[in-house]
Amino acid sequence: MLKKATVFNCNNCGYESLKWLGKCPACGGFNSFSEEAKELKKKGGGEYRGFDAGFKTGPLKDVETGRKQRISTGISEADRVFGGGIVKGSLALLGGEPGAGKSTMALAISENVAKSGRKVIYISGEESPGQIKMRADRTGAGSPSLFVASETCVERIAEEIEREKPSLVVVDSIQTVYKDSIDALAGSVSQIKESCAHLMYAAKKTGVPVIIIGHVTKDGSIAGPKMLEHMVDVVLYFESEQINNFKVLRAVKNRFGSTNEIGVFEMGASGITEVASPSKILLDGIKEQKAGSGIVTVMEGTRPLMLEIQALTARRNFGNPQRTVTGVDYNRFLIILAVLEKKMGLSLENQDVFVNVAGGIRIFETGSDLGLAAAVYSGFRNSPVSTKTVYIGELGLDGEVRPVHFMDLRIAEAERMGFERAVIPARSKTGETRIKLERISSIEELKKIIITD
Ligand SMILES: Nc1ncnc2c1ncn2[C@@H]1O[C@H](COP(=O)(O)OP(=O)(O)O)[C@@H](O)[C@H]1O
Ligand SMILES: [Mg+2]
Ligand SMILES: [Zn+2]
C-alpha cells in the first residue's frame, strides 16, 4: 500500500522536517510548522527545461546583460529603491504587513507604466476586479492598457505572460496563487515556493518583469515571503517602523542595484505620494536654539537624512540611574556616555539619561556619535545649541573625532536644508561648500562649540 508522504514546513523560512517541531532549528520561530503533502519532484526539474532554448555554452564576453533595460516606475523614490527602475525579466518581491500599501504601490506603478500605452497586467487573487477598480478610481488609475484579472493558477498566469508579453505583470499576492501540479493548498510553503519558481521561470523566459506581493505577519501565522528572498532578484519591504506617518520602502536585496536604499512615501485617500525631502519634514518647526539637542546627518543607502537626537538628563537622588534610549544602539550610547564622563568631565553617575531620535527613526551607523554626544552634553549643561548646526563624526574610545564616509553628501544635504555650520572631524576631506566647517579632532573641543555658562 502506498502511504501518502507528508512533511512539515516552517511558515517563516520554509525549513523542511519529517516530524513536527515546536521550534524551528533554522530561524528559531516557535509553533511555525504546518503539515503538507510532500511534492514528488520530477527528476531533473523537467518542466523547467528549455529555459534558455537548450543547453549551449558560449563565450562569456558575448553574453548580453540587458543591463540598461530598465522600466521606470514613474515614481522616483521607487525607481531609486529598485536600483534605477525595474529590470526587464526580473522578479521582484514586494513585502509588508497588511495595510502597508503594497497593492496601492503596485497599482500606482502599473498605472504609470501603462500610461505610455504599454500593456500591464495586474493579477489579483486578493481582490475582485470591482475592488481594484474602486482603488483605481480613488487613486486615479485607469489607462486603457492597464488590464486586471482575478486569476490564482500560476500555470495560467504564466501562459498569459507568454501569450501577451506585457511590459509588466503584478501578482497580488503570492499567498493566494497555486500551482495546479502541486498537491497542497494555496498559501502553503510548498505552493508559495513552487509558484514563485514558476513565475521566475516565466519572467526569465519572456523578459517580462514580474512583481509579486507577499504578506508578512508579525506572528508568522501565515507562510511568509521570507523563504522566497533567495529565489527572487529584488526584495523590497514596506517597513512597519515608520518615519512619522510615512511609509518607508526598503530594498533588502537587489541583484541589480544597491541595497539599503529607502523610499519615503505618504499614504492618503488619493493613494501614494512620494516624500522627496524627508529631512525637511523631520526638522520642521524645530526651535532655533535648544538644549539637549544634536542635529545629525545619517545615510540611508545613498540618501542623506537629517535628524534630531534629543537628550534629557535628570538628577536621581537614590537608586541606580536609568539609561533609556530609543532609535540609537544601546551599547554605542553607553560608550559615548563613558567618553563624555572621562573626557569632558561630565558626572552622570547620579543622572538618569534619556535619548530619543525624533520622528521614530532608528540609526544604524556611527556618523551620529558626535551629535549624540553634543545632545547629551548640552542637555546636561542645560546650554542651548543652535539647531542650524549639524554634527557629523564618529567617536573613538580615546575621544578622537573620526571621519565617516559620504562626508560631502552629508554636508550637501545640510546646505540644502539651510544649515549654517557643520562640526566635522578634522581629518575629513571635503569639497566646496558654503557652510561654515568647524573641524575638531577631539571631543574636548565640543566645549568651545557648545558655549557654556
Ligand atoms: N478606501 C480607502 N480610503 C482611504 N484610504 C484607504 C482606503 N483603502 C485603503 N486605504 C489606505 O491605503 C493603505 C494601504 O492599503 P493597501 O495598498 O490595500 O495595503 P496592502 O496591499 O499592503 O495590504 C491602507 O493602510 C489605508 O491607509
Ligand atoms: Mg493588498
Ligand atoms: Zn523557520
Coordinates of C-alpha atoms and ligand atoms in Angstrom, one line a residue:
M1 CA 0.0 0.0 0.0
L2 CA 1.3 3.5 -0.9
K3 CA 1.3 5.8 2.0
K4 CA 1.0 9.5 1.2
A5 CA 4.1 11.2 2.3
T6 CA 3.8 14.4 4.3
V7 CA 6.4 16.8 5.5
F8 CA 6.4 19.7 8.0
N9 CA 7.4 23.1 6.7
C10 CA 8.3 26.2 8.7
N11 CA 6.0 29.0 7.8
N12 CA 8.7 31.6 8.4
C13 CA 11.7 30.3 6.5
G14 CA 10.4 27.2 4.7
Y15 CA 12.6 24.8 6.6
E16 CA 11.5 21.2 6.0
S17 CA 11.3 18.5 8.6
L18 CA 9.9 15.0 8.6
K19 CA 8.3 15.5 12.0
W20 CA 6.5 18.3 13.7
L21 CA 8.8 20.7 15.6
G22 CA 7.9 23.2 18.3
K23 CA 10.9 25.4 17.5
C24 CA 12.4 25.8 14.1
P25 CA 16.1 25.0 14.1
A26 CA 16.7 27.3 11.1
C27 CA 15.0 30.5 12.1
G28 CA 14.2 30.0 15.8
G29 CA 10.5 30.6 15.2
F30 CA 8.0 28.9 17.6
N31 CA 4.9 26.9 16.5
S32 CA 5.7 27.8 13.0
F33 CA 5.4 24.3 11.4
S34 CA 2.5 23.1 9.4
E35 CA 1.9 19.8 7.7
E36 CA 1.9 19.5 3.9
A37 CA 1.8 16.8 1.3
K38 CA 5.3 16.1 0.1
E39 CA 5.8 17.1 -3.5
L40 CA 7.2 14.3 -5.6
K41 CA 9.6 16.1 -7.8
K42 CA 10.1 15.0 -11.3
K43 CA 13.7 14.1 -11.9
G44 CA 15.9 16.9 -13.1
G45 CA 13.2 19.5 -12.9
G46 CA 11.9 18.5 -16.3
E47 CA 9.2 21.1 -16.5
Y48 CA 11.7 24.0 -16.5
R49 CA 13.7 22.5 -19.4
G50 CA 14.2 24.7 -22.4
F51 CA 14.6 27.6 -20.1
D52 CA 17.1 29.1 -22.5
A53 CA 16.4 27.4 -25.7
G54 CA 18.6 24.4 -24.9
F55 CA 21.9 23.8 -23.4
K56 CA 24.7 25.6 -25.2
T57 CA 28.0 27.0 -24.0
G58 CA 29.2 30.3 -25.3
P59 CA 32.0 32.8 -24.6
L60 CA 31.2 35.0 -21.6
K61 CA 32.2 38.1 -23.5
D62 CA 29.3 37.6 -25.9
V63 CA 26.7 37.3 -23.3
E64 CA 24.3 40.2 -23.4
T65 CA 23.5 41.5 -20.0
G66 CA 20.5 43.6 -20.8
R67 CA 21.7 45.8 -18.0
K68 CA 20.2 49.0 -19.3
Q69 CA 16.8 47.6 -20.0
R70 CA 15.0 49.2 -17.1
I71 CA 11.5 50.4 -16.9
S72 CA 10.8 53.5 -14.9
T73 CA 8.1 53.1 -12.2
G74 CA 7.2 56.7 -12.8
I75 CA 7.9 57.3 -9.1
S76 CA 11.4 58.5 -8.5
E77 CA 11.5 57.3 -4.9
A78 CA 10.5 53.8 -6.1
D79 CA 13.0 53.9 -9.0
R80 CA 15.8 54.5 -6.6
V81 CA 14.8 51.6 -4.4
F82 CA 14.6 49.4 -7.5
G83 CA 18.2 50.5 -8.3
G84 CA 17.2 52.8 -11.2
G85 CA 13.9 51.2 -12.4
I86 CA 12.6 47.7 -12.9
V87 CA 14.9 45.4 -14.8
K88 CA 13.3 43.5 -17.7
G89 CA 12.8 39.9 -17.0
S90 CA 13.3 40.4 -13.3
L91 CA 11.2 39.0 -10.4
A92 CA 10.7 41.4 -7.6
L93 CA 9.1 40.7 -4.2
L94 CA 7.2 43.5 -2.6
G95 CA 6.5 42.5 1.0
G96 CA 4.9 44.1 4.0
E97 CA 2.2 43.8 6.6
P98 CA -1.4 44.0 5.6
G99 CA -2.4 47.6 5.0
A100 CA 1.2 48.7 4.4
G101 CA 0.4 49.9 1.0
K102 CA 1.6 47.1 -1.3
S103 CA -1.4 47.0 -3.5
T104 CA -1.6 50.7 -3.7
M105 CA 2.0 51.0 -4.7
A106 CA 1.8 48.2 -7.2
L107 CA -1.2 49.7 -8.8
A108 CA 0.4 53.1 -9.0
I109 CA 3.5 51.6 -10.7
S110 CA 1.2 49.7 -13.1
E111 CA -0.7 52.8 -14.0
N112 CA 2.5 54.8 -14.6
V113 CA 3.9 52.1 -16.9
A114 CA 0.5 51.7 -18.7
K115 CA 0.1 55.5 -19.1
S116 CA 2.5 55.5 -22.1
G117 CA 0.5 52.8 -23.8
R118 CA 2.4 49.8 -22.7
K119 CA 0.4 46.8 -21.6
V120 CA 0.4 46.0 -17.9
I121 CA -1.4 43.1 -16.3
Y122 CA -2.4 43.3 -12.6
I123 CA -3.5 40.0 -11.4
S124 CA -5.2 39.8 -8.0
G125 CA -6.2 36.8 -6.0
E126 CA -7.0 39.1 -3.1
E127 CA -9.5 41.5 -4.6
S128 CA -12.1 41.3 -7.3
P129 CA -11.7 43.5 -10.4
G130 CA -14.5 45.6 -8.9
Q131 CA -12.5 46.2 -5.8
I132 CA -9.4 47.0 -7.8
K133 CA -11.5 49.4 -9.9
M134 CA -12.6 51.2 -6.7
R135 CA -9.0 51.7 -5.6
A136 CA -8.1 52.8 -9.2
D137 CA -10.9 55.4 -9.1
R138 CA -9.7 56.6 -5.8
T139 CA -6.1 56.9 -6.8
G140 CA -6.6 58.0 -10.4
A141 CA -5.5 54.9 -12.3
G142 CA -7.3 53.7 -15.4
S143 CA -5.2 53.8 -18.5
P144 CA -6.7 51.7 -21.4
S145 CA -3.6 49.4 -21.4
L146 CA -3.9 48.5 -17.7
F147 CA -5.5 45.1 -17.5
V148 CA -6.8 43.4 -14.5
A149 CA -7.6 39.8 -13.8
S150 CA -8.5 37.7 -10.8
E151 CA -6.6 34.5 -11.5
T152 CA -4.9 32.3 -9.0
C153 CA -3.5 29.5 -11.1
V154 CA 0.2 30.2 -11.8
E155 CA 0.3 28.0 -14.9
R156 CA -2.5 30.1 -16.4
I157 CA -0.8 33.3 -15.3
A158 CA 2.5 32.1 -16.9
E159 CA 0.6 31.2 -20.1
E160 CA -0.9 34.7 -20.2
I161 CA 2.5 36.2 -19.7
E162 CA 3.9 34.2 -22.6
R163 CA 1.0 35.0 -24.9
E164 CA 0.7 38.7 -24.2
K165 CA 4.3 39.6 -23.4
P166 CA 3.2 42.7 -21.4
S167 CA 5.6 45.3 -20.2
L168 CA 4.9 44.5 -16.5
V169 CA 3.0 41.9 -14.5
V170 CA 1.9 42.2 -10.9
V171 CA 0.8 39.2 -8.9
D172 CA -1.1 40.2 -5.7
S173 CA -0.4 38.1 -3.7
I174 CA 1.9 35.1 -3.8
Q175 CA -0.1 33.6 -0.9
T176 CA -3.2 33.4 -3.0
V177 CA -1.8 31.7 -6.1
Y178 CA -1.3 28.0 -6.5
K179 CA 0.3 25.7 -8.9
D180 CA -2.0 23.0 -10.3
S181 CA 0.5 20.3 -10.3
I182 CA 1.3 20.6 -6.6
D183 CA -0.9 18.8 -4.2
A184 CA -1.1 21.5 -1.5
L185 CA -3.3 24.4 -0.5
A186 CA -2.6 27.9 -1.8
G187 CA -0.6 29.7 0.8
S188 CA 1.3 26.7 2.0
V189 CA 5.0 26.7 2.0
S190 CA 5.4 24.4 -1.0
Q191 CA 2.8 26.3 -3.1
I192 CA 4.5 29.6 -2.3
K193 CA 7.9 28.3 -3.3
E194 CA 6.8 26.5 -6.4
S195 CA 4.5 29.3 -7.6
C196 CA 7.4 31.7 -7.1
A197 CA 9.8 29.4 -9.1
H198 CA 7.2 29.2 -11.9
L199 CA 6.8 32.9 -12.1
M200 CA 10.5 33.4 -12.1
Y201 CA 10.8 30.9 -15.0
A202 CA 8.1 32.9 -16.9
A203 CA 9.8 36.2 -16.3
K204 CA 13.2 34.9 -17.4
K205 CA 11.9 33.1 -20.4
T206 CA 9.8 36.1 -21.7
G207 CA 11.8 39.1 -20.4
V208 CA 8.7 40.4 -18.8
P209 CA 9.3 41.9 -15.3
V210 CA 7.1 40.5 -12.6
I211 CA 6.3 42.0 -9.2
I212 CA 4.9 39.6 -6.6
I213 CA 3.3 40.9 -3.5
G214 CA 3.8 39.0 -0.3
H215 CA 2.1 39.4 3.1
V216 CA 4.2 39.5 6.2
T217 CA 2.6 38.9 9.5
K218 CA 4.3 39.6 12.8
D219 CA 3.2 36.4 14.4
G220 CA 4.1 34.3 11.4
S221 CA 0.6 32.9 11.3
I222 CA 0.7 32.7 7.5
A223 CA 3.6 31.4 5.5
G224 CA 5.7 34.5 4.7
P225 CA 7.7 35.7 1.8
K226 CA 11.0 35.4 3.7
M227 CA 11.6 32.0 2.2
L228 CA 11.4 33.5 -1.3
E229 CA 14.2 36.0 -0.7
H230 CA 16.9 33.8 -2.0
M231 CA 15.0 33.0 -5.2
V232 CA 13.9 36.4 -6.4
D233 CA 16.0 39.2 -7.9
V234 CA 14.8 42.1 -5.8
V235 CA 13.3 42.1 -2.4
L236 CA 11.5 45.3 -1.2
Y237 CA 9.7 45.6 2.1
F238 CA 7.4 48.3 3.4
E239 CA 8.6 48.8 6.9
S240 CA 6.3 48.8 9.9
E241 CA 8.6 51.2 11.7
Q242 CA 7.7 54.4 10.1
I243 CA 9.1 57.9 9.9
N244 CA 6.4 60.0 11.4
N245 CA 3.4 58.8 9.4
F246 CA 5.4 57.9 6.4
K247 CA 5.7 54.6 4.8
V248 CA 9.3 53.5 4.2
L249 CA 10.1 51.1 1.4
R250 CA 13.4 49.5 1.8
A251 CA 15.5 47.3 -0.5
V252 CA 16.9 44.4 1.3
K253 CA 18.2 42.5 -1.7
N254 CA 18.8 43.7 -5.2
R255 CA 20.7 41.8 -7.9
F256 CA 20.7 45.0 -10.0
G257 CA 21.4 47.7 -7.5
S258 CA 22.4 48.7 -4.1
T259 CA 20.5 47.6 -1.0
N260 CA 19.8 49.8 2.0
E261 CA 18.1 52.3 -0.3
I262 CA 14.9 53.6 1.1
G263 CA 12.0 55.4 -0.5
V264 CA 9.7 57.5 1.7
F265 CA 6.0 57.8 0.9
E266 CA 2.9 59.2 2.3
M267 CA -0.4 57.2 2.1
G268 CA -3.7 59.0 1.8
A269 CA -7.1 58.5 0.3
S270 CA -5.9 59.5 -3.1
G271 CA -3.1 56.9 -3.0
I272 CA 0.6 57.0 -2.5
T273 CA 2.7 60.1 -2.8
E274 CA 6.4 60.3 -2.6
V275 CA 8.2 62.4 0.0
A276 CA 11.2 63.9 -1.8
S277 CA 12.6 65.7 1.2
P278 CA 12.0 63.8 4.4
S279 CA 14.8 65.9 6.2
K280 CA 12.6 68.9 5.8
I281 CA 9.6 67.3 7.4
L282 CA 11.7 65.7 10.1
L283 CA 13.2 69.1 11.1
D284 CA 10.0 71.0 10.5
G285 CA 9.1 73.5 13.2
I286 CA 12.2 73.0 15.3
K287 CA 13.2 75.9 17.5
E288 CA 16.4 77.7 16.6
Q289 CA 18.1 77.2 20.0
K290 CA 17.6 74.2 22.1
A291 CA 19.3 72.4 25.0
G292 CA 19.7 68.7 24.7
S293 CA 19.6 68.6 21.0
G294 CA 22.0 67.5 18.3
I295 CA 21.2 67.5 14.6
V296 CA 22.9 64.8 12.7
T297 CA 23.0 63.6 9.1
V298 CA 22.8 59.9 8.7
M299 CA 23.0 57.9 5.5
E300 CA 20.1 55.7 4.4
G301 CA 21.7 54.0 1.4
T302 CA 22.8 56.8 -0.9
R303 CA 20.4 59.3 0.6
P304 CA 21.4 61.6 3.5
L305 CA 18.7 62.1 6.1
M306 CA 18.8 64.8 8.7
L307 CA 17.5 64.0 12.2
E308 CA 17.4 65.5 15.6
I309 CA 18.8 63.5 18.5
Q310 CA 17.3 64.6 21.8
A311 CA 18.8 64.0 25.2
L312 CA 17.5 64.7 28.7
T313 CA 19.4 64.2 31.9
A314 CA 17.6 64.3 35.3
R315 CA 19.1 64.1 38.7
R316 CA 18.4 61.0 40.7
N317 CA 19.0 61.0 44.5
F318 CA 18.8 57.4 45.2
G319 CA 18.8 54.1 43.4
N320 CA 20.6 53.2 40.2
P321 CA 20.4 55.8 37.5
Q322 CA 18.4 54.9 34.4
R323 CA 19.6 54.9 30.8
T324 CA 16.8 54.8 28.3
V325 CA 17.3 55.1 24.6
T326 CA 15.1 54.8 21.5
G327 CA 16.4 54.9 18.0
V328 CA 20.1 54.5 18.7
D329 CA 22.2 51.5 19.6
Y330 CA 22.3 51.0 23.3
N331 CA 25.9 49.8 23.5
R332 CA 27.0 52.6 21.3
F333 CA 25.2 55.0 23.6
L334 CA 26.9 53.6 26.7
I335 CA 30.3 54.1 25.0
I336 CA 29.6 57.7 24.2
L337 CA 28.4 58.3 27.8
A338 CA 31.7 56.8 29.1
V339 CA 33.7 59.0 26.7
L340 CA 31.8 62.1 27.9
E341 CA 32.4 61.3 31.5
K342 CA 36.0 60.6 31.0
K343 CA 37.0 63.3 28.5
M344 CA 34.5 66.1 29.2
G345 CA 34.3 65.6 33.0
L346 CA 30.5 65.0 32.9
S347 CA 29.4 63.4 36.1
L348 CA 26.5 61.3 35.1
E349 CA 26.7 58.7 37.8
N350 CA 23.7 60.2 39.6
Q351 CA 21.8 61.2 36.5
D352 CA 19.1 59.5 34.6
V353 CA 19.8 59.8 30.9
F354 CA 17.1 59.6 28.2
V355 CA 17.9 59.7 24.5
N356 CA 15.4 59.8 21.7
V357 CA 15.6 60.2 17.9
A358 CA 12.8 62.5 16.7
G359 CA 10.5 61.0 14.2
G360 CA 10.8 57.5 15.4
I361 CA 13.7 56.6 13.2
R362 CA 16.4 54.1 14.1
I363 CA 20.0 55.0 13.5
F364 CA 22.3 52.2 12.5
E365 CA 25.6 54.0 11.9
T366 CA 28.3 55.7 13.8
G367 CA 28.3 59.1 12.0
S368 CA 25.8 60.3 14.5
D369 CA 28.1 59.8 17.5
L370 CA 29.2 63.4 17.7
G371 CA 25.6 64.6 17.5
L372 CA 24.6 62.3 20.3
A373 CA 27.5 63.5 22.4
A374 CA 26.5 67.1 21.7
A375 CA 22.9 66.4 22.7
V376 CA 23.8 64.8 26.0
Y377 CA 26.4 67.5 26.8
S378 CA 24.2 70.4 26.0
G379 CA 21.3 68.7 27.8
F380 CA 23.4 68.1 30.9
R381 CA 24.8 71.7 30.9
N382 CA 21.4 73.0 30.1
S383 CA 23.1 75.1 27.5
P384 CA 21.2 75.7 24.3
V385 CA 22.8 74.8 21.0
S386 CA 21.9 76.2 17.6
T387 CA 19.7 73.9 15.6
K388 CA 21.4 75.4 12.5
T389 CA 24.5 73.5 13.3
V390 CA 24.9 69.9 12.3
Y391 CA 27.3 67.4 13.9
I392 CA 28.9 64.7 11.8
G393 CA 31.5 62.3 13.1
E394 CA 32.3 59.1 14.8
L395 CA 33.8 58.9 18.3
G396 CA 36.7 56.8 19.3
L397 CA 37.2 55.5 22.9
D398 CA 40.0 57.9 23.3
G399 CA 37.7 60.8 22.5
E400 CA 39.0 61.2 18.9
V401 CA 36.5 62.5 16.4
R402 CA 36.9 60.3 13.4
P403 CA 35.9 60.7 9.7
V404 CA 32.9 58.9 8.3
H405 CA 32.0 58.1 4.7
F406 CA 29.9 60.2 2.4
M407 CA 31.0 63.4 4.1
D408 CA 30.3 65.6 1.1
L409 CA 26.8 64.2 0.6
R410 CA 26.0 64.8 4.2
I411 CA 27.3 68.3 4.1
A412 CA 25.5 69.0 0.9
E413 CA 22.2 67.9 2.4
A414 CA 22.8 70.2 5.4
E415 CA 23.5 73.0 3.0
R416 CA 20.3 72.3 1.0
M417 CA 18.4 72.4 4.3
G418 CA 19.7 75.8 5.1
F419 CA 22.2 74.9 7.8
E420 CA 24.9 77.4 8.6
R421 CA 27.5 75.4 10.3
A422 CA 28.8 71.8 10.4
V423 CA 31.0 70.4 13.1
I424 CA 33.1 67.7 11.4
P425 CA 36.2 65.6 12.1
A426 CA 39.5 67.5 11.5
R427 CA 40.8 64.7 9.2
S428 CA 37.7 64.6 6.9
K429 CA 38.3 65.6 3.3
T430 CA 35.6 67.9 2.0
G431 CA 34.8 69.6 -1.3
E432 CA 33.4 73.1 -1.9
T433 CA 30.6 74.2 0.4
R434 CA 29.0 77.4 1.6
I435 CA 28.5 76.0 5.1
K436 CA 31.0 77.1 7.8
L437 CA 33.0 74.0 8.7
E438 CA 34.3 73.6 12.3
R439 CA 36.9 70.9 12.3
I440 CA 37.6 69.2 15.6
S441 CA 39.9 66.3 16.3
S442 CA 38.8 65.5 19.8
I443 CA 35.6 65.5 21.8
E444 CA 37.0 68.1 24.3
E445 CA 36.7 70.7 21.6
L446 CA 33.0 70.4 21.7
K447 CA 33.2 72.6 24.8
K448 CA 34.2 75.7 22.8
I449 CA 31.5 75.0 20.3
I450 CA 28.7 74.5 22.8
I451 CA 29.5 77.6 24.9
T452 CA 28.6 77.0 28.5
D453 CA 27.8 79.4 31.3
Ligands
LIG1 N1 -10.9 53.4 0.8 C1 -9.8 53.9 1.3 N2 -9.8 55.2 1.6 C2 -8.7 55.8 2.1 N3 -7.6 55.1 2.3 C3 -7.5 53.8 2.1 C4 -8.6 53.1 1.6 N4 -8.3 51.8 1.4 C5 -7.0 51.7 1.8 N5 -6.6 52.9 2.2 C6 -5.2 53.2 2.7 O1 -4.2 52.6 2.0 C7 -3.4 51.9 2.8 C8 -2.7 50.8 2.0 O2 -3.7 49.8 1.6 P1 -3.3 48.6 0.6 O3 -2.5 49.1 -0.5 O4 -4.5 47.9 0.3 O5 -2.3 47.7 1.6 P2 -1.8 46.3 1.3 O6 -2.0 45.9 -0.1 O7 -0.3 46.4 1.7 O8 -2.5 45.4 2.3 C9 -4.2 51.5 4.0 O9 -3.5 51.2 5.1 C10 -5.1 52.7 4.1 O10 -4.4 53.6 4.9
MG2 MG -3.3 44.4 -0.8
ZN3 ZN 12.0 28.5 10.3

